[in-house]
Amino acid sequence: MSPYVPRSDIVAELRNGLSNAAIAQALGCDRHRVGDIRKELGLPNVVRHVLTARQKWQTLTRPLEGGHLEWTGEHVGASRTPVMRHKEMSYSPAAIAFEIQHGRPAQGYVIADCGRDHCIAPGHVADEAGRQAKRLELRRAKKLGDRPDTCRYGHDQTVNGRLERDGRPYCEACKRAAKAVPQTQREATAAAREAVRRDIEERLRKGIPQVHIASELGVSQAAVRRTREALGLSVPRSGRRERYGSLAEGFRANTEPSDGGHLRWTGRAERYVYFRKQRITAARLSFELHFGRPPVGQATASCGMADCLAGAHLADRPMRQANRRADAAFTAIFGLAS
């Protein structure tokens, strides 16, 4: 039950121009009683003044140093994106700022192009068209050339082509597709990409030419070049091959032992050993050095480690055939293992 409020107090507030609801809330009385007294006095109802969207936007901004403008209203999502609700509709404060500056609705997303996240200063925001125009000017100033017609996945760049802040191109269709990929798959892809980057770095630090690294790892020479530039490494000199005193010396210089008695190749991608005018594959040379004879057919690892070059772990065609016959005889006598 509402507490008793003197009639004179209600009349005083009515003559101050307050609405029934405002008086009821201020005095803690029934708003219907306030309405009855208003009728008795013949006073008109107070017309509620509703702010426009732009007026409400102005009440929820705060200036910062550097001409930036901060949104003090509602933020949503993990990225804390500013949002304004007005008359049961949601608005982008950045889009309102754009319309204040340019006098027209924005085309596409409006974001700050000043370097400060979520800045909504009218002069600091740009829509998709304005943003791309500025970045295209920067790209031309840097003399980076025309954008490609298609991305590597075949998307038309006249429709999907976009530019980063530094003028580098990217594909919006690819970006949308990447966002649709599950987080676990994105993490796996990132881990695989980092593993390749480490492999590239390891070979670059050994002075292996970029073209050989690209061939060995199945990546583009551009990817190798970007990794080298990020590491601040100089371009490996592509001089003549090292000279060795013999094929055996060349083989030892381009291999290193690993756990389990295995031997891995550390030389150029083509896996050849050169001596004077001779050229021989590393596996064939290792077989011959170990067994004292050339292999019949191809020499391949029989130890379970792919590309192992330890001589004792290699087998040629007759050895592989003999091993298969031995396996068949063992199976015929003892049967398959359970």
Rosetta silent file (secondary structure, phi, psi, omega in degrees, C-alpha in Angstrom):
SEQUENCE: MSPYVPRSDIVAELRNGLSNAAIAQALGCDRHRVGDIRKELGLPNVVRHVLTARQKWQTLTRPLEGGHLEWTGEHVGASRTPVMRHKEMSYSPAAIAFEIQHGRPAQGYVIADCGRDHCIAPGHVADEAGRQAKRLELRRAKKLGDRPDTCRYGHDQTVNGRLERDGRPYCEACKRAAKAVPQTQREATAAAREAVRRDIEERLRKGIPQVHIASELGVSQAAVRRTREALGLSVPRSGRRERYGSLAEGFRANTEPSDGGHLRWTGRAERYVYFRKQRITAARLSFELHFGRPPVGQATASCGMADCLAGAHLADRPMRQANRRADAAFTAIFGLAS
SCORE:     score description
SCORE:     0.000 S_00000001
   1 L     0.000  133.647 -177.451    0.000    0.000    0.000 S_00000001
   2 L   -70.487  142.515  178.033    1.382    3.438   -0.977 S_00000001
   3 L   -68.889  156.516 -179.372    2.215    5.812    1.918 S_00000001
   4 L   -72.543  130.264  178.388    0.034    8.913    2.395 S_00000001
   5 L  -121.189  128.092 -179.930    1.381   11.898    0.536 S_00000001
   6 L   -56.774  142.363  179.922   -0.092   15.369    1.174 S_00000001
   7 H   -59.717  -36.130 -177.242   -2.162   16.748   -1.714 S_00000001
   8 H   -62.553  -34.668  178.631   -0.152   19.978   -1.585 S_00000001
   9 H   -66.649  -39.880  179.727    3.077   18.081   -2.394 S_00000001
  10 H   -67.391  -42.680 -179.991    1.490   16.477   -5.474 S_00000001
  11 H   -60.875  -41.317 -179.051    0.072   19.807   -6.644 S_00000001
  12 H   -60.553  -43.048 -179.473    3.491   21.444   -6.289 S_00000001
  13 H   -70.131  -34.582  177.329    5.112   18.811   -8.483 S_00000001
  14 H   -63.392  -41.944 -179.250    2.291   19.044  -11.030 S_00000001
  15 H   -70.662  -16.634  174.791    2.831   22.794  -11.327 S_00000001
  16 L   -80.601   -6.641  175.155    6.561   22.068  -11.876 S_00000001
  17 L    91.597   14.657 -179.822    5.591   20.274  -15.088 S_00000001
  18 L   -80.736  155.897  179.151    6.441   16.700  -14.089 S_00000001
  19 L   -80.229  164.467  179.430    4.559   13.715  -15.492 S_00000001
  20 H   -57.504  -45.844 -177.506    2.255   11.504  -13.435 S_00000001
  21 H   -64.792  -40.171 -178.696    4.768    8.632  -13.458 S_00000001
  22 H   -66.107  -39.645  179.257    7.678   10.901  -12.452 S_00000001
  23 H   -67.268  -43.767  179.960    5.691   12.394   -9.516 S_00000001
  24 H   -60.748  -39.987  179.629    4.531    8.956   -8.356 S_00000001
  25 H   -70.726  -39.125 -176.874    8.093    7.682   -8.420 S_00000001
  26 H   -70.886  -39.339 -175.248    9.525   10.768   -6.676 S_00000001
  27 H   -97.791  -11.929  179.755    6.913   10.927   -3.885 S_00000001
  28 L    74.123   34.384 -179.848    6.164    7.205   -3.575 S_00000001
  29 L  -117.849  178.466 -178.683    2.451    7.577   -4.194 S_00000001
  30 L   -78.256  128.140 -177.045   -0.132    6.056   -6.569 S_00000001
  31 H   -68.840  -24.509  177.133    0.129    7.535  -10.065 S_00000001
  32 H   -66.746  -36.570  176.156   -3.662    7.189  -10.512 S_00000001
  33 H   -64.137  -40.708  177.931   -4.153    9.597   -7.591 S_00000001
  34 H   -62.077  -39.827  179.676   -1.752   12.007   -9.283 S_00000001
  35 H   -65.205  -39.620  178.432   -3.803   11.696  -12.480 S_00000001
  36 H   -62.707  -43.751 -179.394   -7.054   12.427  -10.653 S_00000001
  37 H   -65.084  -37.374  178.456   -5.618   15.594   -9.075 S_00000001
  38 H   -59.770  -43.209  179.583   -4.318   16.695  -12.520 S_00000001
  39 H   -64.289  -42.291  179.970   -7.863   16.398  -13.933 S_00000001
  40 H   -58.687  -39.036 -177.422   -9.338   18.322  -10.997 S_00000001
  41 H   -83.746   -9.521  179.736   -6.877   21.159  -11.624 S_00000001
  42 L    71.424   29.942  179.886   -7.457   21.043  -15.377 S_00000001
  43 L   -90.212  140.010 -179.887   -3.747   20.599  -16.129 S_00000001
  44 L   -73.415  155.137  175.201   -2.748   18.954  -19.456 S_00000001
  45 L   -67.874  147.690  179.408   -0.821   15.697  -19.559 S_00000001
  46 L   -79.836  126.709  178.090    2.929   16.030  -20.019 S_00000001
  47 L   -79.952  122.143 -178.811    4.049   14.978  -23.490 S_00000001
  48 L   -70.838  128.042  179.485    6.964   12.612  -23.137 S_00000001
  49 L   -91.959  119.341 -179.349    9.985   13.787  -25.149 S_00000001
  50 L  -103.807  129.270  179.252   11.713   10.892  -26.925 S_00000001
  51 L   -69.086  145.526  171.337   15.295   11.333  -28.120 S_00000001
  52 L   -74.156  168.066 -179.884   16.122   10.609  -31.741 S_00000001
  53 H   -60.778  -40.495 -179.082   18.718    7.906  -32.467 S_00000001
  54 H   -68.464  -38.270  178.025   21.365   10.558  -33.186 S_00000001
  55 H   -65.225  -40.303  178.251   20.530   12.462  -29.963 S_00000001
  56 H   -66.097  -39.606  177.765   20.787    9.264  -27.928 S_00000001
  57 H   -56.321  -42.455 -177.747   24.128    8.464  -29.648 S_00000001
  58 H   -65.114  -31.464 -179.770   25.480   11.840  -28.523 S_00000001
  59 H   -76.571  -10.639 -174.983   24.600   11.156  -24.880 S_00000001
  60 L  -116.467   27.563  178.200   26.591    7.882  -24.901 S_00000001
  61 E  -122.082  154.952  179.337   29.951    9.079  -26.233 S_00000001
  62 E  -140.737  125.821 -179.215   33.064   10.336  -24.475 S_00000001
  63 E   -70.919  146.226  177.679   35.981   12.184  -26.134 S_00000001
  64 L  -126.907  169.898  177.929   39.535   10.812  -25.788 S_00000001
  65 H   -62.239  150.436  178.724   42.993   12.122  -26.633 S_00000001
  66 H    82.383   10.803  179.280   43.926   12.150  -30.307 S_00000001
  67 H    80.045    6.596  178.935   40.415   13.041  -31.455 S_00000001
  68 L   -76.059  162.181  179.280   39.090    9.540  -30.694 S_00000001
  69 E  -133.576  127.692 -176.684   35.580    8.974  -29.351 S_00000001
  70 E  -102.026  141.359  176.917   34.682    6.199  -26.908 S_00000001
  71 E   -88.587  124.054 -178.458   31.297    4.485  -26.682 S_00000001
  72 L  -101.857    1.486 -179.854   30.004    4.425  -23.092 S_00000001
  73 L   -87.573 -148.529 -173.633   26.853    2.489  -23.873 S_00000001
  74 E   -73.200  143.962  173.086   26.210   -1.225  -24.341 S_00000001
  75 E  -125.997  147.527 -178.460   28.834   -3.660  -25.706 S_00000001
  76 E  -131.303  156.217  174.311   28.147   -7.205  -26.894 S_00000001
  77 L    75.276  172.147 -179.913   30.119  -10.375  -27.605 S_00000001
  78 L   -64.851  -27.875 -179.055   33.649  -11.440  -26.781 S_00000001
  79 L   -86.054    0.114  177.808   35.030   -8.611  -28.939 S_00000001
  80 L    57.199   51.111 -179.256   33.028   -6.020  -26.956 S_00000001
  81 E   -75.825  128.697  178.844   31.387   -4.552  -30.049 S_00000001
  82 E   -63.878  142.370  176.788   29.467   -1.298  -29.346 S_00000001
  83 E  -146.730  148.773  177.671   25.700   -1.442  -29.883 S_00000001
  84 E  -129.085  129.544  178.238   22.840    1.005  -29.289 S_00000001
  85 E  -103.842  130.473 -177.358   19.198    0.012  -28.776 S_00000001
  86 E  -148.225  122.483 -179.572   16.575    2.593  -29.710 S_00000001
  87 L    51.739   50.198  175.578   12.826    2.080  -30.112 S_00000001
  88 L    63.980   20.847  175.631   13.187   -1.725  -29.992 S_00000001
  89 E  -127.585  153.973  178.316   15.863   -1.682  -32.720 S_00000001
  90 E  -104.569  139.229  179.907   19.629   -2.171  -32.586 S_00000001
  91 E  -127.440  152.589  171.960   22.034    0.265  -34.228 S_00000001
  92 L   -89.572  117.774  177.089   25.763    0.321  -34.833 S_00000001
  93 H   -57.183  -33.503  178.867   27.212    3.452  -33.156 S_00000001
  94 H   -66.250  -38.393  179.394   29.982    3.395  -35.789 S_00000001
  95 H   -67.231  -36.773  176.188   27.384    3.444  -38.593 S_00000001
  96 H   -65.054  -42.022  177.982   25.645    6.456  -36.980 S_00000001
  97 H   -60.085  -40.441  179.528   29.038    8.192  -36.730 S_00000001
  98 H   -62.920  -43.924 -178.453   29.638    7.512  -40.428 S_00000001
  99 H   -67.181  -34.070  175.403   26.267    9.013  -41.400 S_00000001
 100 H   -61.498  -41.566 -176.440   26.987   12.105  -39.269 S_00000001
 101 H   -74.781  -41.876 -170.039   30.266   12.596  -41.133 S_00000001
 102 H  -107.575  -11.497  178.235   29.171   11.774  -44.693 S_00000001
 103 L    70.992   18.991  178.189   25.437   12.494  -44.703 S_00000001
 104 L  -147.751  156.694  176.459   24.594    9.109  -46.227 S_00000001
 105 L   -65.475  151.408 -179.258   24.084    5.515  -44.986 S_00000001
 106 L   -76.236  155.390  173.780   27.175    3.329  -44.886 S_00000001
 107 L  -106.738  114.827 -178.945   27.905    0.560  -47.386 S_00000001
 108 L    77.252 -166.163 -178.265   28.877   -2.651  -45.610 S_00000001
 109 L   -67.996  142.915  174.947   30.474   -2.824  -42.177 S_00000001
 110 L  -109.474  124.375  177.650   31.668    0.390  -40.566 S_00000001
 111 E  -138.952  161.988  177.816   34.795    0.167  -38.415 S_00000001
 112 E   -69.156  134.442  178.155   37.446    2.551  -37.156 S_00000001
 113 L  -113.342   21.813 -176.553   40.287    3.006  -39.619 S_00000001
 114 L  -101.384   -3.860  179.950   42.396    5.091  -37.210 S_00000001
 115 L    98.368  -10.321  178.972   44.111    2.185  -35.453 S_00000001
 116 L  -104.831  121.047 -177.353   42.085    2.384  -32.228 S_00000001
 117 L   -59.918  134.831  174.228   39.618   -0.470  -31.733 S_00000001
 118 L    63.238   18.307  172.243   35.949    0.566  -31.503 S_00000001
 119 L   -65.539  137.335 -179.424   36.641    4.285  -31.942 S_00000001
 120 L  -123.048   24.531  173.050   33.411    5.970  -33.119 S_00000001
 121 L   -63.595  128.497 -176.523   34.694    9.452  -33.955 S_00000001
 122 H   -52.381  -36.453 -179.508   32.830   10.411  -37.165 S_00000001
 123 H   -80.459   -4.720 -175.925   36.073   11.379  -38.898 S_00000001
 124 H  -107.137   -5.030 -177.209   37.788    8.119  -37.897 S_00000001
 125 E  -105.001  155.491  179.762   35.337    5.542  -39.218 S_00000001
 126 E  -144.327  144.700  173.200   34.963    4.205  -42.749 S_00000001
 127 L   -85.378 -178.866 -174.440   32.528    1.910  -44.503 S_00000001
 128 H   -59.899  -44.296 -177.460   33.665   -0.931  -46.742 S_00000001
 129 H   -65.022  -46.877 -179.476   33.823    1.188  -49.888 S_00000001
 130 H   -66.207  -38.557 -179.488   35.761    4.057  -48.274 S_00000001
 131 H   -63.282  -45.428 -178.268   38.091    1.717  -46.440 S_00000001
 132 H   -69.446  -33.524  178.680   39.032   -0.191  -49.562 S_00000001
 133 H   -64.540  -42.936  178.063   39.503    3.038  -51.564 S_00000001
 134 H   -62.609  -42.454 -176.903   42.007    4.349  -48.992 S_00000001
 135 H   -71.730  -30.075  176.385   43.881    1.075  -48.940 S_00000001
 136 H   -67.866  -38.345  175.847   43.963    0.923  -52.734 S_00000001
 137 H   -61.972  -42.556  178.715   45.586    4.380  -52.769 S_00000001
 138 H   -63.001  -41.324 -179.913   48.173    3.139  -50.271 S_00000001
 139 H   -62.390  -41.780  179.469   48.841    0.058  -52.389 S_00000001
 140 H   -67.676  -38.159  178.754   49.393    2.198  -55.475 S_00000001
 141 H   -63.286  -33.579  178.404   51.654    4.569  -53.526 S_00000001
 142 L   -82.101   -4.127 -179.486   53.762    1.566  -52.506 S_00000001
 143 L    56.743   46.999 -179.448   53.816    0.431  -56.159 S_00000001
 144 L   -87.780   -1.614  177.216   52.628   -3.054  -55.203 S_00000001
 145 L    85.073  179.423 -178.941   50.934   -3.600  -58.553 S_00000001
 146 L   -75.313  153.226  174.576   47.405   -4.698  -59.402 S_00000001
 147 L   -69.903  151.682  176.898   45.470   -7.152  -57.285 S_00000001
 148 L   -65.559  153.690  179.321   45.194  -10.703  -58.689 S_00000001
 149 L   -70.967  -35.347  178.741   42.059  -11.551  -60.677 S_00000001
 150 E  -135.468  156.749  173.451   41.419  -14.666  -58.592 S_00000001
 151 L   -83.379  178.980 -176.890   42.685  -16.029  -55.293 S_00000001
 152 L   -67.371  -14.396  177.441   44.499  -19.361  -55.129 S_00000001
 153 L  -101.589    9.335  173.041   41.132  -21.107  -54.623 S_00000001
 154 L    88.074    7.720  179.363   39.612  -19.490  -57.723 S_00000001
 155 L   -74.166  136.585 -179.828   37.359  -16.851  -56.093 S_00000001
 156 E   -67.615  119.037 -176.208   36.720  -13.813  -58.293 S_00000001
 157 H   -82.649   -9.172  171.159   38.582  -10.901  -56.682 S_00000001
 158 H   -70.532  -21.724  178.297   36.461   -8.244  -58.388 S_00000001
 159 H  -102.706  -44.847 -172.501   33.720   -9.467  -56.007 S_00000001
 160 H  -104.557   -3.197 -176.849   35.651  -10.921  -53.059 S_00000001
 161 E   -71.512  131.596  176.083   38.928   -9.000  -53.222 S_00000001
 162 E  -134.407  167.767  179.371   39.809   -6.900  -50.166 S_00000001
 163 E  -126.643  141.074  173.338   42.926   -5.127  -48.913 S_00000001
 164 L   -74.510  174.412 -179.161   44.584   -5.106  -45.504 S_00000001
 165 L   -60.662  -30.415 -179.082   45.596   -1.804  -43.876 S_00000001
 166 L   -89.940    6.431  177.632   49.082   -2.101  -45.384 S_00000001
 167 L    94.506   -5.458  179.659   47.708   -2.711  -48.885 S_00000001
 168 L   -72.305  139.318 -177.828   48.194   -6.476  -48.979 S_00000001
 169 E   -81.759  151.276  169.745   45.311   -8.314  -50.719 S_00000001
 170 E  -147.525  164.614 -176.020   43.113  -10.979  -49.171 S_00000001
 171 E  -104.849  120.372 -179.383   39.995  -12.869  -50.229 S_00000001
 172 H   -66.210  -35.474  178.618   36.776  -12.205  -48.290 S_00000001
 173 H   -64.323  -41.610  177.468   35.251  -15.510  -49.487 S_00000001
 174 H   -65.421  -37.657 -179.997   38.236  -17.439  -48.124 S_00000001
 175 H   -64.730  -42.709  178.093   38.021  -15.480  -44.874 S_00000001
 176 H   -64.709  -40.763  179.678   34.329  -16.375  -44.451 S_00000001
 177 H   -64.613  -38.150  179.775   35.066  -20.024  -45.227 S_00000001
 178 H   -65.392  -36.888  179.430   37.878  -20.070  -42.661 S_00000001
 179 H   -67.068  -27.125 -179.084   35.538  -18.707  -39.968 S_00000001
 180 H   -79.351  -12.447 -179.571   33.094  -21.558  -40.691 S_00000001
 181 L   -74.645  137.699  178.948   35.780  -24.186  -40.000 S_00000001
 182 L   -56.904  149.310 -177.155   35.556  -25.756  -36.482 S_00000001
 183 H   -57.140  -40.884 -178.522   38.015  -24.391  -33.907 S_00000001
 184 H   -62.124  -38.979  179.340   39.754  -27.757  -33.500 S_00000001
 185 H   -69.350  -38.526  177.506   40.410  -27.943  -37.244 S_00000001
 186 H   -62.670  -40.412  179.298   41.723  -24.363  -37.291 S_00000001
 187 H   -65.371  -40.021  178.738   44.088  -25.202  -34.435 S_00000001
 188 H   -64.575  -40.790  178.737   45.316  -28.320  -36.251 S_00000001
 189 H   -64.431  -42.035  179.138   45.916  -26.305  -39.424 S_00000001
 190 H   -63.892  -39.115  179.108   47.798  -23.638  -37.465 S_00000001
 191 H   -66.045  -40.981  178.394   49.944  -26.306  -35.798 S_00000001
 192 H   -65.554  -39.397  178.623   50.777  -27.905  -39.163 S_00000001
 193 H   -63.961  -39.943  179.356   51.635  -24.489  -40.618 S_00000001
 194 H   -67.526  -35.918  177.741   53.956  -23.778  -37.682 S_00000001
 195 H   -63.598  -41.560  177.359   55.660  -27.148  -38.126 S_00000001
 196 H   -64.546  -41.584  179.167   56.348  -26.325  -41.785 S_00000001
 197 H   -60.303  -40.112  178.626   57.653  -22.893  -40.796 S_00000001
 198 H   -66.354  -38.307  177.383   60.095  -24.526  -38.346 S_00000001
 199 H   -63.885  -41.109  178.017   61.254  -26.944  -41.057 S_00000001
 200 H   -62.843  -45.358 -179.368   61.840  -24.022  -43.417 S_00000001
 201 H   -60.244  -43.310 -179.527   63.763  -22.131  -40.719 S_00000001
 202 H   -58.905  -43.521 -177.527   65.951  -25.146  -39.958 S_00000001
 203 H   -74.128  -34.659  177.384   66.945  -25.523  -43.604 S_00000001
 204 H   -63.246  -41.018 -178.881   67.456  -21.804  -44.112 S_00000001
 205 H   -68.680  -19.138  175.388   69.865  -21.679  -41.183 S_00000001
 206 L   -86.113   -3.677  178.694   71.817  -24.496  -42.820 S_00000001
 207 L    81.726   16.731  179.362   72.215  -22.344  -45.923 S_00000001
 208 L   -73.160  133.949 -179.414   70.153  -24.592  -48.218 S_00000001
 209 L   -56.511  147.821 -176.686   68.946  -22.650  -51.306 S_00000001
 210 H   -60.187  -39.376 -177.668   65.314  -21.533  -51.245 S_00000001
 211 H   -63.305  -35.792  179.089   64.389  -23.442  -54.422 S_00000001
 212 H   -72.876  -37.027  177.348   65.568  -26.715  -52.851 S_00000001
 213 H   -62.817  -45.016 -179.845   63.697  -26.042  -49.613 S_00000001
 214 H   -61.102  -42.938 -179.353   60.504  -25.353  -51.558 S_00000001
 215 H   -66.570  -42.257 -176.459   60.921  -28.561  -53.585 S_00000001
 216 H   -68.491  -40.646 -175.424   61.720  -30.732  -50.572 S_00000001
 217 H   -94.106   -6.933  179.677   58.869  -29.476  -48.360 S_00000001
 218 L    70.542   35.022  178.212   56.295  -29.006  -51.122 S_00000001
 219 L  -119.037  169.240  179.231   55.777  -25.287  -50.406 S_00000001
 220 L   -78.049  153.014  175.976   56.029  -22.217  -52.587 S_00000001
 221 H   -63.986  -28.197  177.825   59.273  -20.317  -52.928 S_00000001
 222 H   -64.345  -38.479  178.466   57.326  -17.237  -51.784 S_00000001
 223 H   -64.914  -39.347  177.602   56.577  -18.964  -48.449 S_00000001
 224 H   -65.517  -42.655 -179.346   60.281  -19.725  -48.018 S_00000001
 225 H   -63.180  -42.833  179.772   61.178  -16.146  -48.890 S_00000001
 226 H   -62.760  -39.780  178.601   58.668  -14.711  -46.375 S_00000001
 227 H   -64.897  -43.291  179.470   60.065  -16.924  -43.629 S_00000001
 228 H   -61.716  -43.326 -179.203   63.628  -15.885  -44.480 S_00000001
 229 H   -66.874  -37.642  178.729   62.692  -12.200  -44.449 S_00000001
 230 H   -65.127  -32.195  179.160   60.842  -12.565  -41.120 S_00000001
 231 H   -83.090  -11.695 -178.981   63.970  -14.143  -39.610 S_00000001
 232 L    72.814   27.768 -179.385   66.191  -11.421  -41.046 S_00000001
 233 L   -90.215  149.232  177.678   68.409  -13.949  -42.828 S_00000001
 234 L   -77.358  161.744  179.595   70.411  -13.106  -45.917 S_00000001
 235 L   -70.143  126.522  178.617   69.741  -14.815  -49.247 S_00000001
 236 L   -61.556  135.483  179.051   71.781  -18.075  -49.467 S_00000001
 237 L   -72.711  134.494 -177.793   74.426  -17.841  -52.138 S_00000001
 238 L  -101.372   60.684  179.356   73.851  -20.201  -55.030 S_00000001
 239 L   -81.379 -166.483  179.649   77.463  -20.922  -55.913 S_00000001
 240 L   -70.241  157.049  178.463   78.957  -24.152  -57.201 S_00000001
 241 L   -64.066  151.701  178.901   78.498  -27.372  -55.268 S_00000001
 242 L   -62.353  147.718  177.873   81.056  -28.201  -52.640 S_00000001
 243 L   -97.239  134.204  178.652   83.997  -30.273  -53.838 S_00000001
 244 L  -119.627  160.935 -179.462   84.760  -33.532  -52.027 S_00000001
 245 L   -77.554  -18.699 -179.883   87.703  -35.873  -52.208 S_00000001
 246 L  -164.074  170.053  175.469   85.500  -38.878  -52.985 S_00000001
 247 H   -63.070  -40.132 -179.428   81.907  -40.046  -53.219 S_00000001
 248 H   -62.018  -40.058  179.228   82.177  -41.513  -49.711 S_00000001
 249 H   -65.640  -41.206  177.388   83.346  -38.166  -48.340 S_00000001
 250 H   -63.502  -38.524  178.900   80.447  -36.389  -50.046 S_00000001
 251 H   -64.879  -46.711 -178.951   77.997  -38.918  -48.622 S_00000001
 252 H   -64.843  -32.414 -178.835   79.303  -38.505  -45.058 S_00000001
 253 H   -71.897  -18.267 -176.170   79.214  -34.699  -45.373 S_00000001
 254 L  -116.003   18.941  177.328   75.504  -34.760  -46.227 S_00000001
 255 E  -134.778  160.144  175.102   74.196  -37.283  -43.695 S_00000001
 256 E  -148.218  144.746 -178.997   73.893  -37.474  -39.940 S_00000001
 257 E   -73.429  151.858  174.517   73.041  -40.352  -37.572 S_00000001
 258 E  -133.381  174.591 -175.466   69.766  -40.449  -35.663 S_00000001
 259 H   -55.887  148.100  177.060   68.364  -42.640  -32.886 S_00000001
 260 H    81.238   15.792  179.672   68.090  -46.376  -33.512 S_00000001
 261 H    77.557   10.639 -179.673   71.099  -46.595  -35.798 S_00000001
 262 E   -80.961  167.769  179.700   69.305  -44.753  -38.597 S_00000001
 263 E  -137.228  124.409 -178.278   70.943  -42.260  -40.941 S_00000001
 264 E  -110.562  150.877 -179.538   69.147  -39.170  -42.306 S_00000001
 265 E   -82.807  134.877  178.793   69.951  -37.007  -45.321 S_00000001
 266 L  -121.139    2.722 -175.507   70.872  -33.354  -44.629 S_00000001
 267 L   -87.785 -153.464 -176.496   71.955  -32.267  -48.094 S_00000001
 268 L   -67.392  160.186 -172.469   70.166  -30.817  -51.098 S_00000001
 269 L   -60.229  -31.379 -174.585   66.603  -31.771  -51.921 S_00000001
 270 L   -74.879   -9.925  174.666   67.477  -33.981  -54.903 S_00000001
 271 L    59.158   42.665  174.812   69.411  -36.401  -52.616 S_00000001
 272 E  -112.564  149.988  171.732   72.332  -36.905  -55.023 S_00000001
 273 E  -110.712  131.027 -177.146   76.054  -37.129  -54.196 S_00000001
 274 E  -112.826  138.507  173.652   78.411  -35.531  -56.743 S_00000001
 275 E  -149.642  115.931 -175.019   82.099  -36.273  -57.314 S_00000001
 276 L    53.930 -118.958 -179.255   83.887  -34.958  -60.361 S_00000001
 277 L  -100.831   11.067 -179.546   81.609  -36.013  -63.229 S_00000001
 278 E   -93.427  146.616  174.697   79.844  -38.718  -61.246 S_00000001
 279 E  -141.545  124.242 -175.652   76.341  -38.375  -59.847 S_00000001
 280 E  -142.282  143.360  179.541   74.738  -41.123  -57.735 S_00000001
 281 E   -66.716  150.058 -177.272   71.686  -41.271  -55.474 S_00000001
 282 H   -61.927  -40.490 -178.652   72.435  -41.283  -51.755 S_00000001
 283 H   -66.119  -42.897 -179.443   70.590  -44.589  -51.164 S_00000001
 284 H   -64.889  -41.232 -179.921   72.420  -46.394  -53.983 S_00000001
 285 H   -66.997  -41.294  179.969   75.800  -45.077  -52.788 S_00000001
 286 H   -62.457  -41.711  177.786   75.128  -46.050  -49.168 S_00000001
 287 H   -60.128  -46.168 -176.762   74.170  -49.598  -50.246 S_00000001
 288 H   -67.450  -38.057  178.891   77.337  -49.950  -52.299 S_00000001
 289 H   -65.715  -33.761 -177.009   79.570  -48.574  -49.516 S_00000001
 290 H   -82.913  -45.592 -173.699   78.098  -51.049  -47.032 S_00000001
 291 H   -95.359  -10.348  178.519   77.753  -54.235  -49.129 S_00000001
 292 L    75.635   16.897  178.426   80.668  -53.648  -51.513 S_00000001
 293 L  -151.703  155.761  176.479   78.512  -54.075  -54.621 S_00000001
 294 L   -70.609  149.998  176.925   75.962  -52.013  -56.517 S_00000001
 295 L   -73.613  150.135  172.954   72.310  -52.742  -55.680 S_00000001
 296 L   -93.795  116.276 -173.673   70.168  -54.678  -58.117 S_00000001
 297 L    78.934 -155.719 -175.903   67.177  -52.496  -58.738 S_00000001
 298 L   -85.479  140.023  174.785   66.273  -49.812  -56.263 S_00000001
 299 L   -94.458  120.630 -178.260   67.830  -49.642  -52.787 S_00000001
 300 E  -129.925  157.658 -179.635   65.140  -48.896  -50.191 S_00000001
 301 E   -71.901  135.725  178.745   64.989  -48.788  -46.409 S_00000001
 302 L  -116.258   12.969 -174.350   63.787  -52.004  -44.775 S_00000001
 303 L   -97.571   -4.034 -179.252   63.978  -50.755  -41.164 S_00000001
 304 L    97.190  -14.032  177.556   60.609  -49.039  -41.016 S_00000001
 305 L   -97.274  118.109 -178.814   62.012  -45.491  -41.103 S_00000001
 306 L   -61.170  135.278  176.249   61.163  -43.763  -44.356 S_00000001
 307 L    66.419   18.319  174.587   64.213  -42.487  -46.266 S_00000001
 308 L   -66.057  139.337 -177.066   66.718  -44.033  -43.831 S_00000001
 309 L  -114.967    9.647  176.832   70.151  -44.193  -45.495 S_00000001
 310 L   -63.822  128.351 -175.422   72.018  -46.486  -43.090 S_00000001
 311 H   -56.245  -42.234 -178.580   73.695  -49.111  -45.298 S_00000001
 312 H   -67.837  -15.751 -178.165   72.727  -52.011  -43.011 S_00000001
 313 H   -98.070    3.809 -178.032   69.092  -50.887  -43.182 S_00000001
 314 E  -101.403  154.067  177.075   68.888  -50.946  -46.992 S_00000001
 315 E  -142.781  142.850  175.074   67.809  -53.767  -49.278 S_00000001
 316 L   -99.377 -172.094 -174.190   67.826  -54.209  -53.054 S_00000001
 317 H   -60.084  -50.331  179.655   65.428  -56.275  -55.171 S_00000001
 318 H   -59.504  -37.762  179.440   67.000  -59.754  -54.582 S_00000001
 319 H   -66.590  -40.354  178.663   67.179  -59.105  -50.846 S_00000001
 320 H   -65.984  -39.392  178.583   63.535  -58.025  -50.727 S_00000001
 321 H   -64.942  -41.818  178.190   62.511  -61.134  -52.711 S_00000001
 322 H   -62.300  -39.715  179.067   64.517  -63.366  -50.376 S_00000001
 323 H   -64.690  -38.918  179.132   62.859  -61.744  -47.366 S_00000001
 324 H   -67.894  -38.357  178.186   59.404  -62.370  -48.840 S_00000001
 325 H   -65.476  -40.139  179.116   60.257  -66.039  -49.514 S_00000001
 326 H   -64.290  -40.240  178.621   61.521  -66.418  -45.956 S_00000001
 327 H   -64.052  -40.432 -179.554   58.345  -64.861  -44.602 S_00000001
 328 H   -66.544  -40.940  179.106   56.203  -67.185  -46.709 S_00000001
 329 H   -64.753  -41.013  179.712   58.145  -70.264  -45.552 S_00000001
 330 H   -62.917  -41.417  179.546   57.845  -69.234  -41.920 S_00000001
 331 H   -66.525  -38.293  179.911   54.114  -68.756  -42.315 S_00000001
 332 H   -64.544  -34.353 -177.963   53.724  -72.137  -43.997 S_00000001
 333 H   -82.404  -47.487 -172.032   55.519  -73.882  -41.113 S_00000001
 334 H  -105.904   -9.834 -178.972   54.257  -71.991  -38.089 S_00000001
 335 L    78.825  172.691  179.249   51.113  -70.302  -39.376 S_00000001
 336 L   -72.466  141.745  178.354   50.091  -66.760  -38.822 S_00000001
 337 L   -67.716  139.690 -179.004   50.766  -65.310  -35.393 S_00000001
 338 L   -84.741    0.000    0.000   47.615  -64.953  -33.316 S_00000001
